[in-house]
Coordinates of N, CA and C in Angstrom, one line a residue:
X256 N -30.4 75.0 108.3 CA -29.5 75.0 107.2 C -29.9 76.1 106.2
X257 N -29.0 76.9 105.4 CA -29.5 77.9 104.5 C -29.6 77.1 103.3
X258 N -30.3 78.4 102.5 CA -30.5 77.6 101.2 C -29.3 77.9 100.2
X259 N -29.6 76.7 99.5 CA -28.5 76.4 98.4 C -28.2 77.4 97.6
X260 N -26.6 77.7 97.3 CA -26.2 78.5 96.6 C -27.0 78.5 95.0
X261 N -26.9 79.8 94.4 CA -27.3 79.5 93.2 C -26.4 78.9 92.1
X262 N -26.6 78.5 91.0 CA -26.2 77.7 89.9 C -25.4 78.4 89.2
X263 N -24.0 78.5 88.9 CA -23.4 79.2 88.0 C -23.2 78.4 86.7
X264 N -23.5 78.9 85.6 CA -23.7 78.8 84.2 C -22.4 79.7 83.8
X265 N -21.5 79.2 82.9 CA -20.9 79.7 82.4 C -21.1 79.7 80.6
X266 N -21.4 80.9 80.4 CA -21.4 81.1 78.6 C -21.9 83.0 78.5
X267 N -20.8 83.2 77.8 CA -20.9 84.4 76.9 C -22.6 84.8 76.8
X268 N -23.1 84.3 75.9 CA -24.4 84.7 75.4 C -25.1 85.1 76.6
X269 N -25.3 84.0 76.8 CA -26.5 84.1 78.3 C -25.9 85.5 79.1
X270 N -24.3 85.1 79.9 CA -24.5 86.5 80.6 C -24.5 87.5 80.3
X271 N -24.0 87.8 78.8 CA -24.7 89.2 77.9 C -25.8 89.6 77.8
X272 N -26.9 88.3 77.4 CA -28.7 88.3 77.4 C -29.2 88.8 78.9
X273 N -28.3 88.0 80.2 CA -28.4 88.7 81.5 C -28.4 90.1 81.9
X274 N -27.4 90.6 81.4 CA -26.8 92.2 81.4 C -27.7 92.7 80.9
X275 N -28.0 92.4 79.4 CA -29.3 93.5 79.0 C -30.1 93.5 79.9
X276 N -30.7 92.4 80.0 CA -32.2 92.3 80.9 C -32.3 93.3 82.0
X277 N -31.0 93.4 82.3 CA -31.1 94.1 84.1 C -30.7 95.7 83.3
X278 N -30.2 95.8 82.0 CA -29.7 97.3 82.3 C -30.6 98.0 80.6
X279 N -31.2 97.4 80.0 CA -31.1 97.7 78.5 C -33.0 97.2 78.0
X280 N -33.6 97.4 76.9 CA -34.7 96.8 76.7 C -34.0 95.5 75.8
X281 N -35.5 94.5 76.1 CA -35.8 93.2 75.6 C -35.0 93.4 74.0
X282 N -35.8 94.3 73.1 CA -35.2 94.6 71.5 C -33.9 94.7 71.9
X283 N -33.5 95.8 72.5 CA -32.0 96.7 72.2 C -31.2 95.1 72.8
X284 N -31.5 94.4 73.5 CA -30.7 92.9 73.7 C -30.7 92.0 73.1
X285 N -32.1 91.5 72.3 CA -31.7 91.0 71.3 C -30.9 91.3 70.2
X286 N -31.0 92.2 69.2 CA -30.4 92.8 68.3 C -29.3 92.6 68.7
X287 N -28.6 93.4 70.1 CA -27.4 93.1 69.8 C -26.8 91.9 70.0
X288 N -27.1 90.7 70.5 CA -26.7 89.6 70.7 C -26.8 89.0 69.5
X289 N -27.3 89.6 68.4 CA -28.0 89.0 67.1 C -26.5 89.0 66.1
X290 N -26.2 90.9 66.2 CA -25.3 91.6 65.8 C -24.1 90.8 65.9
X291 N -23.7 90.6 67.3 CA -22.5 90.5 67.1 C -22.2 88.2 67.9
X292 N -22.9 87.9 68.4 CA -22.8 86.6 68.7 C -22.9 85.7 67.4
X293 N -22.7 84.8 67.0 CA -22.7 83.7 65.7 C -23.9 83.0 66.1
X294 N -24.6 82.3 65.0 CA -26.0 81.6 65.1 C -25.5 80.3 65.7
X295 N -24.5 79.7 65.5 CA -24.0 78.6 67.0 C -23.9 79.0 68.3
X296 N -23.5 80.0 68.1 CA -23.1 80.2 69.9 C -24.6 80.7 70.6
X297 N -25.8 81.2 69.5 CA -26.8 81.3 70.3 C -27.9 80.3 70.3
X298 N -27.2 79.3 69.7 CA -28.2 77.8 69.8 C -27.7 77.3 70.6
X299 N -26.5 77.2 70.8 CA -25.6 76.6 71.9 C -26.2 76.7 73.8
X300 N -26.4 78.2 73.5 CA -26.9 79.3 75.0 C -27.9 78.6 75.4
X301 N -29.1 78.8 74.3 CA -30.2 78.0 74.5 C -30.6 76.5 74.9
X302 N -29.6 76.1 74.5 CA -29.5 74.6 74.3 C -28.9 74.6 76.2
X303 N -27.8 75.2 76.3 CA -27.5 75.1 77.9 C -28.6 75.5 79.2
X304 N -29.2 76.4 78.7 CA -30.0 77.3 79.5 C -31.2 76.3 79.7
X305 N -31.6 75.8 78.9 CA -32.8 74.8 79.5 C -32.2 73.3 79.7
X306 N -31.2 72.6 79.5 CA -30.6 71.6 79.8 C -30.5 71.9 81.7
X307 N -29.8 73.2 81.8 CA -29.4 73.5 83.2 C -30.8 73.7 84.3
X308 N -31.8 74.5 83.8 CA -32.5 75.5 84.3 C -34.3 74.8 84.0
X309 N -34.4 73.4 83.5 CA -35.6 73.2 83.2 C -36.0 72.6 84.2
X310 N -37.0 73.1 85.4 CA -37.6 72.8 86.5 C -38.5 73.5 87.0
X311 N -39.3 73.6 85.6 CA -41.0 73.9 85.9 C -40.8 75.4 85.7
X312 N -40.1 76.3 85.9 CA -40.2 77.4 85.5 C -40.6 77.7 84.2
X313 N -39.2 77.4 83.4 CA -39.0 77.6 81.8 C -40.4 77.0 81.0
X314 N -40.8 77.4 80.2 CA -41.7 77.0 79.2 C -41.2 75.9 78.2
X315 N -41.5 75.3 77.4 CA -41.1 74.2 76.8 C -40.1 74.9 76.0
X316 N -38.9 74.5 75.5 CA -38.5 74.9 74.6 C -38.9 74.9 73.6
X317 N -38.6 75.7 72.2 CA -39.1 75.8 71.2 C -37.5 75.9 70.1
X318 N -37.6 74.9 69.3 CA -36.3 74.7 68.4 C -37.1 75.6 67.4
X319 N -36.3 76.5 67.0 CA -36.8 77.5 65.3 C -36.1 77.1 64.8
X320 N -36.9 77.1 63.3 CA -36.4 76.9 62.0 C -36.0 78.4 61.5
X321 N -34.7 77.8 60.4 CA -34.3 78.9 59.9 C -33.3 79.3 60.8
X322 N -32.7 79.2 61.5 CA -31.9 79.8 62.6 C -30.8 80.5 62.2
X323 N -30.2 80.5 61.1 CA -29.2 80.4 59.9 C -29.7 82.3 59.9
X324 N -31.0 82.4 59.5 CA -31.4 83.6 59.3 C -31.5 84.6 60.5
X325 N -31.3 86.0 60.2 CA -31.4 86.9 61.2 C -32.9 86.6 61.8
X326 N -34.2 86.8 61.5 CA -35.3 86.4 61.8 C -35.4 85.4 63.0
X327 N -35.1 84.1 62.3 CA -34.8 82.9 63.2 C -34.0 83.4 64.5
X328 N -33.1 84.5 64.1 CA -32.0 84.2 65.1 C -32.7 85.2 66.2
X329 N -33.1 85.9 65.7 CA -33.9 86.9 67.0 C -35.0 86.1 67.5
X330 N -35.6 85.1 67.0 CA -37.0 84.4 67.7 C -36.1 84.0 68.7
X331 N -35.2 83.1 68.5 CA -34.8 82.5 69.2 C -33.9 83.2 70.3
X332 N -33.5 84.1 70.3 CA -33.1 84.9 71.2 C -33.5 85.4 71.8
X333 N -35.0 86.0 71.8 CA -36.0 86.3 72.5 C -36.6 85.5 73.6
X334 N -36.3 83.8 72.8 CA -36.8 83.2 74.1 C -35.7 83.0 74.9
X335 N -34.4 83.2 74.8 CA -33.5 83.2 75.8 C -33.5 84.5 76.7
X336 N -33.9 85.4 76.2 CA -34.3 86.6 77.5 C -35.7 86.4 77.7
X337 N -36.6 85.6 77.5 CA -37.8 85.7 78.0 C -37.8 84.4 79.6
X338 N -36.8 83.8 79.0 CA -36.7 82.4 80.0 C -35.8 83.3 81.0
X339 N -34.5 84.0 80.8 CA -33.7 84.3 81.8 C -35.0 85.4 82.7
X340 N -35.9 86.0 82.2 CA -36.7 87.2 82.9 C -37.6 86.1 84.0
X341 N -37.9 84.6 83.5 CA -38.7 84.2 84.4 C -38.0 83.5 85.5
X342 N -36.7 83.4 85.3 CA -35.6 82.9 86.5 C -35.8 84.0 87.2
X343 N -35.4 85.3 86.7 CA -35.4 86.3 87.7 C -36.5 86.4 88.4
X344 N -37.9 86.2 87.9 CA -39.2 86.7 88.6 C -39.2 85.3 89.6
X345 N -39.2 84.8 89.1 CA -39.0 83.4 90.1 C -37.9 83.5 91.3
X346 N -37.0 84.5 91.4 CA -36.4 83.9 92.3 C -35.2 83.1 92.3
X347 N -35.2 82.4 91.0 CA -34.1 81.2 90.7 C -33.2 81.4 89.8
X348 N -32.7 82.8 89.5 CA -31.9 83.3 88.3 C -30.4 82.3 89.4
X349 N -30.2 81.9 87.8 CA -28.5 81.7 88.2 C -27.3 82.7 88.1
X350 N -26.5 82.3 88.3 CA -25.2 83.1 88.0 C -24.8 83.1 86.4
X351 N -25.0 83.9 85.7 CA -24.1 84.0 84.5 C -22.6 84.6 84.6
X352 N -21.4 83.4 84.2 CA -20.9 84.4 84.2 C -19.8 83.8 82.3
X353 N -18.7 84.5 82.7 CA -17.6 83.8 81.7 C -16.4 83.7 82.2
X354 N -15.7 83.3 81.5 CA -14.3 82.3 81.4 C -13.7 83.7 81.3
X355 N -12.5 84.0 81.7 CA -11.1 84.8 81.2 C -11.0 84.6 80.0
X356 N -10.9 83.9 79.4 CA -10.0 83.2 78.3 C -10.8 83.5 76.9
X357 N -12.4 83.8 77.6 CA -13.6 84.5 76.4 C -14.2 85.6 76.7
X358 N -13.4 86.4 77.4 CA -14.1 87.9 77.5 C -13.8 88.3 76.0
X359 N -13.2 88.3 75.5 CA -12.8 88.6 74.0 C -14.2 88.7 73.2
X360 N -14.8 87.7 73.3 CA -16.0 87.0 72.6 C -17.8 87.9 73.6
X361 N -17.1 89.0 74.0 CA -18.4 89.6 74.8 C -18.3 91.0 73.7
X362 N -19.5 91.8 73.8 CA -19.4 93.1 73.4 C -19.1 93.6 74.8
X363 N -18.5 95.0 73.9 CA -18.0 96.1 74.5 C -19.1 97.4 75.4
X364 N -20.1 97.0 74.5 CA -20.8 98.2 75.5 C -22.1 97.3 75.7
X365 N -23.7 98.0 76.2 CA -24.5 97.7 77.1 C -25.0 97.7 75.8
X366 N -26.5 96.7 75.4 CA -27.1 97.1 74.2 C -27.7 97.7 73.9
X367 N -28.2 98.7 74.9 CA -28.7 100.2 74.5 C -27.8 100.6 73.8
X368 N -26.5 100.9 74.2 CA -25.0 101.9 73.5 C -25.3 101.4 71.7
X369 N -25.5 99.7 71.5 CA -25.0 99.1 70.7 C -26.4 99.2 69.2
X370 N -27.8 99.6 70.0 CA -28.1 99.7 68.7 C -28.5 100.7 68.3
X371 N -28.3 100.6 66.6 CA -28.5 101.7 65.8 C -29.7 102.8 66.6
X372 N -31.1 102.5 66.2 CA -31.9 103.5 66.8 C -31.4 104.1 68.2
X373 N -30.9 102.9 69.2 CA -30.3 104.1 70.3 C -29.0 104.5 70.3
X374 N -28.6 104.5 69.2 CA -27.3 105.6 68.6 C -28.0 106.6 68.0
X375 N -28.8 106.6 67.5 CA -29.3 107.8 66.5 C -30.0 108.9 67.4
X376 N -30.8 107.8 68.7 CA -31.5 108.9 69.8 C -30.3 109.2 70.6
X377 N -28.9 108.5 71.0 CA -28.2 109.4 71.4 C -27.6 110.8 70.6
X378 N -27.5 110.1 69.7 CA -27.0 111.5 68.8 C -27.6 113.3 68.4
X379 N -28.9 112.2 68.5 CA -29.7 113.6 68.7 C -29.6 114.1 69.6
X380 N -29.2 113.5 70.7 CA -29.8 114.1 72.1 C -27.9 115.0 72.2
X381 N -27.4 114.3 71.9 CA -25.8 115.0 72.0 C -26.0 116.3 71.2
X382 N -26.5 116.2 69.5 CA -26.6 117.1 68.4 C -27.0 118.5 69.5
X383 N -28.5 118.3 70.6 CA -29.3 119.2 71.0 C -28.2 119.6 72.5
X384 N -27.4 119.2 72.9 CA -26.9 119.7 73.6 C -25.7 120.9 73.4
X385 N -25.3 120.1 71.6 CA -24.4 121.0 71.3 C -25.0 122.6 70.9
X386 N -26.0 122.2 70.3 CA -27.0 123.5 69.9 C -27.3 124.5 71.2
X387 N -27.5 124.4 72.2 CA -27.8 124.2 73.5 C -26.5 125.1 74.0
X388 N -25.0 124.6 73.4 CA -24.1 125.5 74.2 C -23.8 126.6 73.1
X389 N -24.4 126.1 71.9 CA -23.5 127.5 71.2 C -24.2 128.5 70.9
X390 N -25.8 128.3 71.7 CA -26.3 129.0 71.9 C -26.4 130.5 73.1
X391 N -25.7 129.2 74.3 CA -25.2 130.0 75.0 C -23.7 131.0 75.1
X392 N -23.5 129.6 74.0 CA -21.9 131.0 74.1 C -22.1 132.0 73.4
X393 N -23.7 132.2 72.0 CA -23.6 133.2 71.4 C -24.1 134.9 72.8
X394 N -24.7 134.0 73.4 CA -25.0 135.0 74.6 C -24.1 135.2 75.4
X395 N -23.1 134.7 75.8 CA -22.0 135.4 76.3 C -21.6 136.0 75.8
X396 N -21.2 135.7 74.7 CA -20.3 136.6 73.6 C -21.1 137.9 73.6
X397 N -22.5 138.2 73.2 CA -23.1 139.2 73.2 C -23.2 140.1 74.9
X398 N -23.0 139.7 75.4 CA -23.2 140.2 77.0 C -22.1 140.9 77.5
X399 N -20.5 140.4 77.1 CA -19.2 140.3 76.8 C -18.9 141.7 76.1
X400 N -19.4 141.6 74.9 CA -18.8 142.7 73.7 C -20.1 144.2 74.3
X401 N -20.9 143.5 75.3 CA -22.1 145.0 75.7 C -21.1 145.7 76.7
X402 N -20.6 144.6 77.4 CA -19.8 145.3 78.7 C -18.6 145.7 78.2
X403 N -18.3 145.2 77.5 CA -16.8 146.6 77.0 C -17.0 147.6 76.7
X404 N -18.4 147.9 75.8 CA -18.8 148.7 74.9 C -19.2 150.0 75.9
X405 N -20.1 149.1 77.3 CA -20.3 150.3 78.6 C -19.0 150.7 78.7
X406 N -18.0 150.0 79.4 CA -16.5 150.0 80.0 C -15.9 150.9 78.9
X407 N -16.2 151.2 77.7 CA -15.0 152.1 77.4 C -15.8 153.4 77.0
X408 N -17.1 153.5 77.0 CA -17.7 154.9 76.8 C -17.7 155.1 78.4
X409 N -17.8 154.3 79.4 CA -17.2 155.3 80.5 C -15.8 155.5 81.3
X410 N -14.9 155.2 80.1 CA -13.3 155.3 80.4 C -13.3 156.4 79.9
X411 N -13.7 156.9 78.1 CA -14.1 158.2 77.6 C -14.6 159.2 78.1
X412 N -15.8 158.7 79.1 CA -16.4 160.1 80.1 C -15.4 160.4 81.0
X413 N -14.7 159.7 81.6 CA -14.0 160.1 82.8 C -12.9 160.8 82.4
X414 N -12.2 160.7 80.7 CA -11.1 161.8 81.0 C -11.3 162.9 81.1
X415 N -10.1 163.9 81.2 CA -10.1 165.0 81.3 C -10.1 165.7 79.8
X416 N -11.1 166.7 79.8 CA -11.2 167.3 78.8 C -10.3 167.5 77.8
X417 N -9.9 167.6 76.9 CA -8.7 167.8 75.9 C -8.5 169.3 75.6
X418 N -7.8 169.9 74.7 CA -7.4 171.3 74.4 C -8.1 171.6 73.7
X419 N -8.0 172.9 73.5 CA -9.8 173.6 72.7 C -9.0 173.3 71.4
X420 N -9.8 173.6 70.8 CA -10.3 173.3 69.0 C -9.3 174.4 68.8
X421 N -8.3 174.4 67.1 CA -7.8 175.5 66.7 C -8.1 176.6 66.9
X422 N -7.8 177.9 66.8 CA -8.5 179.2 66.8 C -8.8 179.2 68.3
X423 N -9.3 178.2 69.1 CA -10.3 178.8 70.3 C -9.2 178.7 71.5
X424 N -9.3 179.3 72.8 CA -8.7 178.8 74.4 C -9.9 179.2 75.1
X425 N -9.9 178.4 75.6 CA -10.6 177.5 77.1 C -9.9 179.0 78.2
X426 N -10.9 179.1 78.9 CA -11.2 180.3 79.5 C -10.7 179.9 80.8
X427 N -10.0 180.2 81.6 CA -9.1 180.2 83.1 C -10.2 180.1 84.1
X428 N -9.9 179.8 85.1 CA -10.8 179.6 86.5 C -10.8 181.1 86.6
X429 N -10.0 181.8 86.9 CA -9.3 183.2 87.5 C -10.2 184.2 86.4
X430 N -9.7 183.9 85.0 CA -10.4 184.4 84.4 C -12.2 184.4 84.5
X431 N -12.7 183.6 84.6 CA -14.0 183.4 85.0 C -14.6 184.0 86.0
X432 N -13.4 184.4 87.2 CA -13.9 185.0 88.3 C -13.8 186.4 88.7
X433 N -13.1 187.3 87.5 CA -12.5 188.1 87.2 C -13.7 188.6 86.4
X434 N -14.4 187.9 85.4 CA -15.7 188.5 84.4 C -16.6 188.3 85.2
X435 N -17.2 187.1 86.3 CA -18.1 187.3 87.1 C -18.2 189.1 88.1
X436 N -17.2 189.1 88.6 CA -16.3 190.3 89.2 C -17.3 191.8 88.7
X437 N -16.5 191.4 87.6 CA -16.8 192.9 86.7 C -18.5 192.7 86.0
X438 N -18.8 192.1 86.0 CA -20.0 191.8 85.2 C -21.0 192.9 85.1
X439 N -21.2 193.8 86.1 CA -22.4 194.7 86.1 C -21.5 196.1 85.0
X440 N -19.9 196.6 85.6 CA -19.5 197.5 85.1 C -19.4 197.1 83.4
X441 N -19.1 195.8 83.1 CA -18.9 195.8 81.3 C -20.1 195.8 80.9
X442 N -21.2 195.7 81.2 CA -22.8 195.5 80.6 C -23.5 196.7 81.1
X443 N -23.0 197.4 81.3 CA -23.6 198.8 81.8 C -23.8 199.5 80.8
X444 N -22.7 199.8 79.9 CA -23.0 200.6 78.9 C -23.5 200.0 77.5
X445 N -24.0 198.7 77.6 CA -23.8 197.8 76.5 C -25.4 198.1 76.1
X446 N -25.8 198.0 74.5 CA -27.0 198.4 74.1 C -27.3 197.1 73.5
X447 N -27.8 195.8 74.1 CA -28.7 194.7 73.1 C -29.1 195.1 71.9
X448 N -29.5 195.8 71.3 CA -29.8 196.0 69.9 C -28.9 195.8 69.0
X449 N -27.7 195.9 69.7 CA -26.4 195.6 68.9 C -26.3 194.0 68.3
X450 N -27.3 192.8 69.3 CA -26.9 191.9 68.9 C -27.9 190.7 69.1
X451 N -29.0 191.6 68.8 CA -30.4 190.9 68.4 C -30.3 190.3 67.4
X452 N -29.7 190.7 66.1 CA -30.2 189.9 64.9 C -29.2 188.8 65.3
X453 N -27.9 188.7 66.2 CA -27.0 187.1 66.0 C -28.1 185.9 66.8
X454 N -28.6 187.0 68.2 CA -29.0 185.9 69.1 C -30.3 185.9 68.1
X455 N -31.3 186.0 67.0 CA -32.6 185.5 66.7 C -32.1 184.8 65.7
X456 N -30.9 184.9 64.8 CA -30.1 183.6 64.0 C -29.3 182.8 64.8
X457 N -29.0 182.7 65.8 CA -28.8 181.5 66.9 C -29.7 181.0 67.5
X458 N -31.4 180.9 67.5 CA -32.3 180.8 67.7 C -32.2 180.9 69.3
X459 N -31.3 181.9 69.7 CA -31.7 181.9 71.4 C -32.4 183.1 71.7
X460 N -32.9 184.3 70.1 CA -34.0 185.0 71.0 C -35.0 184.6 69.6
X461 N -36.1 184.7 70.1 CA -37.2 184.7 69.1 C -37.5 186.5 68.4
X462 N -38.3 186.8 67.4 CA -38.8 188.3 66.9 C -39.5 188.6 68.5
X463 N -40.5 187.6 69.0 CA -41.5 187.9 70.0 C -40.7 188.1 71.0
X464 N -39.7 187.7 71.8 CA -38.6 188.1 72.1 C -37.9 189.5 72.4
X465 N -38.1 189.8 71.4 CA -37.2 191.2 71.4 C -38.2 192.5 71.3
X466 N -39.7 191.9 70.8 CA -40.5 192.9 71.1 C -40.9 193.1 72.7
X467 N -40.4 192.3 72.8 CA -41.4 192.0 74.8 C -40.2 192.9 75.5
X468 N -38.4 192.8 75.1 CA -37.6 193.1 75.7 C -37.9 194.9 75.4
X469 N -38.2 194.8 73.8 CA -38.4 196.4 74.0 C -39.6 197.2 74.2
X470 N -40.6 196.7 74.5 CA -41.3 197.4 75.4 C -41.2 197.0 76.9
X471 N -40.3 196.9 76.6 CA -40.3 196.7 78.9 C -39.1 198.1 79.3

């Protein structure tokens, strides 16, 4: 014969106190069960959970005083996840579940989501992601505005030269090959002395220069 199915419990609290246990810490479950459950409905939990489940496992119950009070109400909440943790280690966890008719009466998220301190460490941790991207978008952006900056100084190299400056024309292919041509007959009779002083005020001859040229 197999063994006996386990025991379904039906109540809010408990299978909330369950859920944390399996997904959230001991604190972040109490708190929130503290938060948002009424101090009846977690006397109530308590009061079911060892009525159901007391067979040598559970530790004696313990009724607190003050229950009225947040204090009270977390003591006592604590031993409702300390008792469901020793069902589970045991082997003998029951079914928690709820009714249709009181999901209403459950939180909405896990009680990690639900308390303060792990809202504030999610937030940071969101704050540091957002820092995280706008830092990377400042580097795209920068990477972005480099590569245009290449991309249009060599759109500028590649045209074609523009038309000479007022006063000046841009010298012919023909023409160029025409003064190469001639080059020995027009510098034949030509005397550099005539135009030492422009090339030593265009610094393309030096004094030492033109002494070297005229003693040679």
């Amino acid at each position: 014969m197999g063994s006996d199915p386990p025991m379904i419990i039906l109540n809010n609290v408990l299978a909330y106190a369950a859920y944390g246990v399996a997904t959230s810490t001991s604190d972040h479950t109490k708190e929130a069960c503290v938060d948002f459950f009424s101090s009846e409905e977690i006397i109530d939990a308590r009061d079911l959970l060892w009525g159901k489940c007391e067979n040598g496992i559970l530790p004696k119950m313990i009724k607190r005083q003050n229950t009225t009070t947040k204090k009270g109400l977390l003591l006592t909440t604590s031993d409702i996840i300390e008792a469901i943790q020793k069902l589970g280690d045991s082997g003998s966890m029951p079914i928690f579940a709820v009714e249709f008719s009181s999901l209403g009466r459950l939180p909405l998220a896990k009680p990690s989501e639900k308390c303060p301190i792990s809202l504030c460490e999610r937030m940071a941790k969101l704050e540091a992601r957002v820092g995280e991207c706008e830092s990377a978008m400042t580097e795209t952006n920068f990477a972005i505005a480099s590569m245009q900056s290449k991309l249009s100084y060599a759109s500028i190299a590649m045209q074609p030269a523009g038309p000479a400056p007022p006063g000046q024309q841009r010298m012919e292919d023909r023409q160029k090959e025409l003064l190469r041509q001639n080059l020995v007959k027009l510098t034949a009779d030509l005397d550099p002395i005539d135009i030492y002083d422009q090339l030593i005020e265009g610094d393309v001859f030096t004094f030492e220069d033109k002494e070297r040229i005229d003693h040679e």
